[in-house]
C-alpha cells in the first residue's frame, strides 16, 4: 500500500493507496473452496528480505468468509471468480516502532498454507 496516500494525501481514505499499477499482486493461485482443507485455519506470513514481519492464521480474521459474502452481497453483485480482499495480520511496517518502509530492491514474500507463496522485488 502507498501509505503516504492512505495516511496523508487522500484524507485517510485507504482505497486509492491500494490501487496503483503493480500493487496487489495475487497468486500463485486462486483456488476454489474444495482445494483447501479449511479456509478459516491457514497459516499466513509475510517476509521482507527473509525476515518474517507478519505471521498469523486465517482463524484470526475478524469475519468469516460466509459473513463477508452475505454482507457485501447487500451492496453489489458478486460473481464467480471475484476476489474479496480482507486486510492483513498485525506487523504492518508503518505501524512498527520504528516504522519499516519498503525500498527499491527489497524482496517481499507472501505465503498462505496450502496455496503457496508469491515473491516480488520492489522497483
Short mmCIF file of N, CA and C in Angstrom, two decimals:
data_model
loop_
_atom_site.label_atom_id
_atom_site.label_comp_id
_atom_site.label_asym_id
_atom_site.label_seq_id
_atom_site.Cartn_x
_atom_site.Cartn_y
_atom_site.Cartn_z
N UNK A 1 0.84 -1.19 0.00
CA UNK A 1 0.00 0.00 0.00
C UNK A 1 0.88 1.25 0.00
N UNK A 2 0.40 2.26 -0.66
CA UNK A 2 1.09 3.56 -0.64
C UNK A 2 0.62 4.30 0.61
N UNK A 3 1.35 4.12 1.70
CA UNK A 3 0.91 4.68 2.98
C UNK A 3 0.87 6.20 2.95
N UNK A 4 1.71 6.83 2.14
CA UNK A 4 1.64 8.29 2.07
C UNK A 4 0.28 8.73 1.53
N UNK A 5 -0.26 7.99 0.56
CA UNK A 5 -1.59 8.31 0.04
C UNK A 5 -2.67 7.96 1.04
N UNK A 6 -2.50 6.86 1.76
CA UNK A 6 -3.51 6.45 2.71
C UNK A 6 -3.55 7.33 3.95
N UNK A 7 -2.41 7.74 4.42
CA UNK A 7 -2.34 8.43 5.71
C UNK A 7 -2.26 9.95 5.61
N UNK A 8 -1.87 10.48 4.43
CA UNK A 8 -1.64 11.92 4.35
C UNK A 8 -2.31 12.59 3.17
N UNK A 9 -2.18 12.04 1.98
CA UNK A 9 -2.56 12.75 0.76
C UNK A 9 -4.01 12.59 0.35
N UNK A 10 -4.72 11.64 0.92
CA UNK A 10 -6.05 11.32 0.40
C UNK A 10 -7.11 11.35 1.50
N UNK A 11 -6.95 12.21 2.47
CA UNK A 11 -7.95 12.32 3.53
C UNK A 11 -8.13 11.05 4.33
N UNK A 12 -7.08 10.24 4.42
CA UNK A 12 -7.09 8.97 5.16
C UNK A 12 -8.07 7.95 4.59
N UNK A 13 -8.43 8.10 3.32
CA UNK A 13 -9.25 7.11 2.64
C UNK A 13 -8.30 6.05 2.10
N UNK A 14 -8.48 4.79 2.44
CA UNK A 14 -7.49 3.75 2.19
C UNK A 14 -7.49 3.19 0.78
N UNK A 15 -8.60 3.25 0.06
CA UNK A 15 -8.70 2.56 -1.23
C UNK A 15 -7.65 3.00 -2.24
N UNK A 16 -7.49 4.29 -2.47
CA UNK A 16 -6.58 4.76 -3.51
C UNK A 16 -5.15 4.29 -3.27
N UNK A 17 -4.72 4.23 -2.04
CA UNK A 17 -3.37 3.80 -1.72
C UNK A 17 -3.11 2.33 -2.00
N UNK A 18 -4.14 1.60 -2.38
CA UNK A 18 -4.00 0.18 -2.67
C UNK A 18 -4.19 -0.12 -4.15
N UNK A 19 -4.37 0.89 -4.99
CA UNK A 19 -4.80 0.62 -6.37
C UNK A 19 -3.82 1.08 -7.45
N UNK A 20 -2.62 1.50 -7.10
CA UNK A 20 -1.66 1.92 -8.12
C UNK A 20 -1.19 0.72 -8.94
N UNK A 21 -0.73 1.00 -10.17
CA UNK A 21 -0.18 -0.07 -11.01
C UNK A 21 0.89 -0.83 -10.25
N UNK A 22 0.93 -2.11 -10.41
CA UNK A 22 1.83 -3.10 -9.78
C UNK A 22 1.44 -3.42 -8.34
N UNK A 23 0.45 -2.77 -7.78
CA UNK A 23 0.01 -3.07 -6.42
C UNK A 23 -0.92 -4.27 -6.43
N UNK A 24 -1.03 -4.94 -5.30
CA UNK A 24 -1.96 -6.04 -5.06
C UNK A 24 -1.67 -7.27 -5.94
N UNK A 25 -0.43 -7.74 -5.94
CA UNK A 25 -0.18 -8.99 -6.67
C UNK A 25 -0.93 -10.13 -6.01
N UNK A 26 -1.57 -10.96 -6.80
CA UNK A 26 -2.30 -12.11 -6.29
C UNK A 26 -1.66 -13.38 -6.83
N UNK A 27 -1.69 -14.42 -6.06
CA UNK A 27 -1.17 -15.68 -6.54
C UNK A 27 -0.35 -16.36 -5.48
N UNK A 28 0.25 -17.45 -5.76
CA UNK A 28 0.45 -18.03 -7.09
C UNK A 28 -0.78 -18.70 -7.67
N UNK A 29 -1.85 -18.83 -6.88
CA UNK A 29 -3.06 -19.47 -7.38
C UNK A 29 -4.27 -18.89 -6.69
N UNK A 30 -5.35 -18.87 -7.40
CA UNK A 30 -6.66 -18.59 -6.82
C UNK A 30 -7.42 -19.90 -6.93
N UNK A 31 -7.92 -20.40 -5.81
CA UNK A 31 -8.49 -21.73 -5.78
C UNK A 31 -9.92 -21.71 -5.29
N UNK A 32 -10.62 -22.79 -5.55
CA UNK A 32 -11.97 -22.95 -5.03
C UNK A 32 -11.90 -23.50 -3.60
N UNK A 33 -12.99 -23.44 -2.91
CA UNK A 33 -13.07 -23.93 -1.53
C UNK A 33 -12.66 -25.40 -1.46
N UNK A 34 -12.99 -26.18 -2.48
CA UNK A 34 -12.71 -27.62 -2.46
C UNK A 34 -11.20 -27.92 -2.47
N UNK A 35 -10.38 -26.96 -2.84
CA UNK A 35 -8.94 -27.20 -2.98
C UNK A 35 -8.17 -27.06 -1.67
N UNK A 36 -8.82 -26.58 -0.62
CA UNK A 36 -8.13 -26.39 0.66
C UNK A 36 -8.92 -27.05 1.78
N UNK A 37 -8.21 -27.41 2.85
CA UNK A 37 -8.87 -28.14 3.93
C UNK A 37 -9.84 -27.27 4.73
N UNK A 38 -9.39 -26.09 5.14
CA UNK A 38 -10.22 -25.20 5.96
C UNK A 38 -9.77 -23.76 5.75
N UNK A 39 -10.53 -22.96 5.02
CA UNK A 39 -10.09 -21.58 4.75
C UNK A 39 -9.95 -20.73 6.00
N UNK A 40 -10.56 -21.18 7.10
CA UNK A 40 -10.51 -20.42 8.35
C UNK A 40 -9.46 -20.95 9.31
N UNK A 41 -8.47 -21.70 8.76
CA UNK A 41 -7.39 -22.19 9.60
C UNK A 41 -6.14 -22.44 8.74
N UNK A 42 -5.66 -21.37 8.11
CA UNK A 42 -4.46 -21.45 7.27
C UNK A 42 -3.42 -20.46 7.79
N UNK A 43 -2.18 -20.93 7.91
CA UNK A 43 -1.10 -20.02 8.28
C UNK A 43 -0.89 -19.00 7.18
N UNK A 44 -0.58 -17.77 7.57
CA UNK A 44 -0.35 -16.69 6.61
C UNK A 44 0.85 -15.88 7.09
N UNK A 45 1.81 -15.65 6.19
CA UNK A 45 3.06 -14.99 6.55
C UNK A 45 3.48 -13.98 5.49
N UNK A 46 4.22 -12.98 5.94
CA UNK A 46 4.87 -12.04 5.03
C UNK A 46 6.31 -11.85 5.50
N UNK A 47 7.22 -11.99 4.55
CA UNK A 47 8.64 -11.80 4.84
C UNK A 47 9.18 -10.70 3.94
N UNK A 48 10.08 -9.90 4.47
CA UNK A 48 10.80 -8.89 3.69
C UNK A 48 12.28 -9.19 3.85
N UNK A 49 12.92 -9.44 2.72
CA UNK A 49 14.35 -9.79 2.70
C UNK A 49 14.66 -10.94 3.66
N UNK A 50 13.74 -11.92 3.71
CA UNK A 50 13.93 -13.10 4.53
C UNK A 50 13.52 -12.96 5.98
N UNK A 51 13.19 -11.75 6.41
CA UNK A 51 12.77 -11.51 7.80
C UNK A 51 11.24 -11.57 7.90
N UNK A 52 10.73 -12.42 8.77
CA UNK A 52 9.29 -12.54 8.94
C UNK A 52 8.76 -11.32 9.70
N UNK A 53 7.88 -10.57 9.03
CA UNK A 53 7.26 -9.40 9.67
C UNK A 53 5.82 -9.69 10.09
N UNK A 54 5.18 -10.61 9.40
CA UNK A 54 3.81 -10.97 9.75
C UNK A 54 3.72 -12.49 9.78
N UNK A 55 3.12 -13.04 10.82
CA UNK A 55 2.97 -14.48 10.97
C UNK A 55 1.69 -14.72 11.75
N UNK A 56 0.65 -15.16 11.07
CA UNK A 56 -0.65 -15.29 11.71
C UNK A 56 -1.39 -16.48 11.12
N UNK A 57 -2.71 -16.47 11.24
CA UNK A 57 -3.54 -17.54 10.76
C UNK A 57 -4.88 -16.94 10.35
N UNK A 58 -5.50 -17.53 9.35
CA UNK A 58 -6.80 -17.02 8.92
C UNK A 58 -7.86 -17.20 10.00
N UNK A 59 -7.59 -17.99 11.02
CA UNK A 59 -8.55 -18.09 12.12
C UNK A 59 -8.60 -16.81 12.95
N UNK A 60 -7.71 -15.87 12.67
CA UNK A 60 -7.69 -14.58 13.35
C UNK A 60 -8.46 -13.50 12.59
N UNK A 61 -9.00 -13.81 11.42
CA UNK A 61 -9.77 -12.83 10.68
C UNK A 61 -10.98 -12.37 11.50
N UNK A 62 -11.33 -11.11 11.36
CA UNK A 62 -12.45 -10.56 12.12
C UNK A 62 -13.79 -11.16 11.69
N UNK A 63 -13.91 -11.50 10.40
CA UNK A 63 -15.16 -12.02 9.86
C UNK A 63 -14.88 -13.26 9.02
N UNK A 64 -15.75 -14.25 9.12
CA UNK A 64 -15.63 -15.45 8.31
C UNK A 64 -16.09 -15.16 6.88
N UNK A 65 -15.60 -15.98 5.96
CA UNK A 65 -15.90 -15.78 4.53
C UNK A 65 -17.39 -15.67 4.27
N UNK A 66 -18.16 -16.56 4.83
CA UNK A 66 -19.61 -16.57 4.57
C UNK A 66 -20.26 -15.26 5.00
N UNK A 67 -19.83 -14.72 6.14
CA UNK A 67 -20.38 -13.45 6.63
C UNK A 67 -20.01 -12.30 5.71
N UNK A 68 -18.76 -12.31 5.22
CA UNK A 68 -18.34 -11.25 4.30
C UNK A 68 -19.16 -11.28 3.02
N UNK A 69 -19.33 -12.47 2.45
CA UNK A 69 -20.10 -12.60 1.21
C UNK A 69 -21.53 -12.14 1.43
N UNK A 70 -22.13 -12.55 2.52
CA UNK A 70 -23.51 -12.13 2.81
C UNK A 70 -23.62 -10.62 2.96
N UNK A 71 -22.68 -10.03 3.69
CA UNK A 71 -22.70 -8.58 3.90
C UNK A 71 -22.50 -7.83 2.59
N UNK A 72 -21.44 -8.18 1.85
CA UNK A 72 -21.14 -7.47 0.60
C UNK A 72 -22.23 -7.63 -0.43
N UNK A 73 -22.89 -8.77 -0.45
CA UNK A 73 -23.95 -9.03 -1.42
C UNK A 73 -25.16 -8.11 -1.24
N UNK A 74 -25.26 -7.47 -0.10
CA UNK A 74 -26.33 -6.49 0.10
C UNK A 74 -26.12 -5.23 -0.74
N UNK A 75 -24.85 -4.99 -1.16
CA UNK A 75 -24.50 -3.73 -1.80
C UNK A 75 -24.09 -3.86 -3.26
N UNK A 76 -23.55 -5.01 -3.64
CA UNK A 76 -23.18 -5.22 -5.04
C UNK A 76 -23.17 -6.70 -5.35
N UNK A 77 -23.21 -7.01 -6.63
CA UNK A 77 -23.28 -8.39 -7.09
C UNK A 77 -21.89 -9.01 -7.12
N UNK A 78 -21.74 -10.13 -6.46
CA UNK A 78 -20.52 -10.92 -6.53
C UNK A 78 -20.73 -12.04 -7.55
N UNK A 79 -19.72 -12.24 -8.38
CA UNK A 79 -19.80 -13.28 -9.41
C UNK A 79 -18.66 -14.28 -9.20
N UNK A 80 -18.83 -15.50 -9.71
CA UNK A 80 -17.74 -16.48 -9.60
C UNK A 80 -16.43 -15.89 -10.13
N UNK A 81 -15.37 -16.05 -9.36
CA UNK A 81 -14.07 -15.51 -9.75
C UNK A 81 -13.74 -14.18 -9.12
N UNK A 82 -14.74 -13.49 -8.55
CA UNK A 82 -14.47 -12.23 -7.85
C UNK A 82 -13.56 -12.50 -6.65
N UNK A 83 -12.73 -11.54 -6.34
CA UNK A 83 -11.81 -11.63 -5.21
C UNK A 83 -12.21 -10.60 -4.17
N UNK A 84 -12.32 -11.02 -2.93
CA UNK A 84 -12.59 -10.12 -1.81
C UNK A 84 -11.32 -10.06 -0.97
N UNK A 85 -10.75 -8.88 -0.86
CA UNK A 85 -9.53 -8.69 -0.07
C UNK A 85 -9.93 -8.32 1.35
N UNK A 86 -9.33 -9.00 2.33
CA UNK A 86 -9.81 -8.89 3.70
C UNK A 86 -8.90 -8.13 4.65
N UNK A 87 -7.73 -7.70 4.19
CA UNK A 87 -6.85 -7.00 5.11
C UNK A 87 -5.61 -7.81 5.39
N UNK A 88 -4.93 -7.49 6.46
CA UNK A 88 -3.62 -8.07 6.72
C UNK A 88 -3.44 -8.30 8.22
N UNK A 89 -2.63 -9.28 8.58
CA UNK A 89 -2.37 -9.52 10.01
C UNK A 89 -1.53 -8.42 10.64
N UNK A 90 -1.42 -8.43 11.97
CA UNK A 90 -0.54 -7.47 12.64
C UNK A 90 0.90 -7.58 12.14
N UNK A 91 1.60 -6.47 12.19
CA UNK A 91 3.00 -6.45 11.80
C UNK A 91 3.29 -5.53 10.64
N UNK A 92 2.29 -4.79 10.16
CA UNK A 92 2.48 -3.87 9.04
C UNK A 92 3.59 -2.88 9.38
N UNK A 93 4.50 -2.67 8.43
CA UNK A 93 5.70 -1.88 8.65
C UNK A 93 5.48 -0.47 9.14
N UNK A 94 4.48 0.22 8.63
CA UNK A 94 4.31 1.63 9.00
C UNK A 94 3.84 1.80 10.44
N UNK A 95 3.34 0.73 11.05
CA UNK A 95 2.86 0.83 12.43
C UNK A 95 3.85 0.25 13.43
N UNK A 96 5.02 -0.18 12.95
CA UNK A 96 6.06 -0.69 13.84
C UNK A 96 6.81 0.48 14.47
N UNK A 97 7.46 0.24 15.57
CA UNK A 97 8.26 1.26 16.25
C UNK A 97 9.71 0.79 16.27
N UNK A 98 10.60 1.37 15.49
CA UNK A 98 10.37 2.40 14.47
C UNK A 98 9.71 1.79 13.23
N UNK A 99 9.10 2.63 12.38
CA UNK A 99 8.46 2.13 11.17
C UNK A 99 9.48 1.46 10.24
N UNK A 100 9.00 0.52 9.47
CA UNK A 100 9.80 -0.14 8.43
C UNK A 100 9.14 0.19 7.10
N UNK A 101 9.91 0.78 6.18
CA UNK A 101 9.39 1.15 4.87
C UNK A 101 10.08 0.30 3.80
N UNK A 102 9.32 -0.18 2.84
CA UNK A 102 9.91 -0.91 1.74
C UNK A 102 10.74 0.04 0.89
N UNK A 103 11.82 -0.50 0.32
CA UNK A 103 12.67 0.32 -0.55
C UNK A 103 13.04 -0.48 -1.79
N UNK A 104 13.53 0.21 -2.78
CA UNK A 104 13.91 -0.41 -4.04
C UNK A 104 14.86 -1.57 -3.77
N UNK A 105 14.57 -2.71 -4.40
CA UNK A 105 15.40 -3.89 -4.26
C UNK A 105 14.93 -4.86 -3.19
N UNK A 106 14.06 -4.42 -2.27
CA UNK A 106 13.55 -5.32 -1.24
C UNK A 106 12.78 -6.48 -1.89
N UNK A 107 12.89 -7.65 -1.28
CA UNK A 107 12.16 -8.83 -1.73
C UNK A 107 11.04 -9.10 -0.74
N UNK A 108 9.80 -9.11 -1.23
CA UNK A 108 8.64 -9.35 -0.39
C UNK A 108 8.03 -10.70 -0.76
N UNK A 109 7.89 -11.57 0.24
CA UNK A 109 7.29 -12.88 0.04
C UNK A 109 6.02 -12.95 0.88
N UNK A 110 4.92 -13.32 0.26
CA UNK A 110 3.66 -13.54 0.96
C UNK A 110 3.26 -14.99 0.75
N UNK A 111 2.89 -15.65 1.83
CA UNK A 111 2.63 -17.09 1.77
C UNK A 111 1.41 -17.45 2.60
N UNK A 112 0.59 -18.34 2.05
CA UNK A 112 -0.55 -18.89 2.76
C UNK A 112 -0.47 -20.41 2.63
N UNK A 113 -0.56 -21.10 3.76
CA UNK A 113 -0.51 -22.56 3.75
C UNK A 113 -1.50 -23.11 2.74
N UNK A 114 -1.12 -24.16 2.07
CA UNK A 114 -1.92 -24.89 1.08
C UNK A 114 -2.10 -24.12 -0.23
N UNK A 115 -1.78 -22.84 -0.27
CA UNK A 115 -1.92 -22.07 -1.50
C UNK A 115 -0.57 -21.81 -2.16
N UNK A 116 0.45 -21.54 -1.36
CA UNK A 116 1.77 -21.29 -1.90
C UNK A 116 2.26 -19.91 -1.54
N UNK A 117 3.26 -19.47 -2.29
CA UNK A 117 3.98 -18.23 -1.98
C UNK A 117 4.12 -17.41 -3.25
N UNK A 118 3.98 -16.11 -3.11
CA UNK A 118 4.28 -15.18 -4.20
C UNK A 118 5.43 -14.28 -3.74
N UNK A 119 6.36 -14.04 -4.65
CA UNK A 119 7.56 -13.25 -4.34
C UNK A 119 7.65 -12.09 -5.30
N UNK A 120 7.90 -10.90 -4.77
CA UNK A 120 8.02 -9.71 -5.60
C UNK A 120 9.19 -8.86 -5.15
N UNK A 121 9.91 -8.29 -6.11
CA UNK A 121 11.00 -7.37 -5.85
C UNK A 121 10.47 -5.95 -6.02
N UNK A 122 10.75 -5.11 -5.03
CA UNK A 122 10.32 -3.71 -5.11
C UNK A 122 11.15 -2.97 -6.15
N UNK A 123 10.48 -2.25 -7.02
CA UNK A 123 11.17 -1.47 -8.06
C UNK A 123 10.83 -0.01 -7.96
#
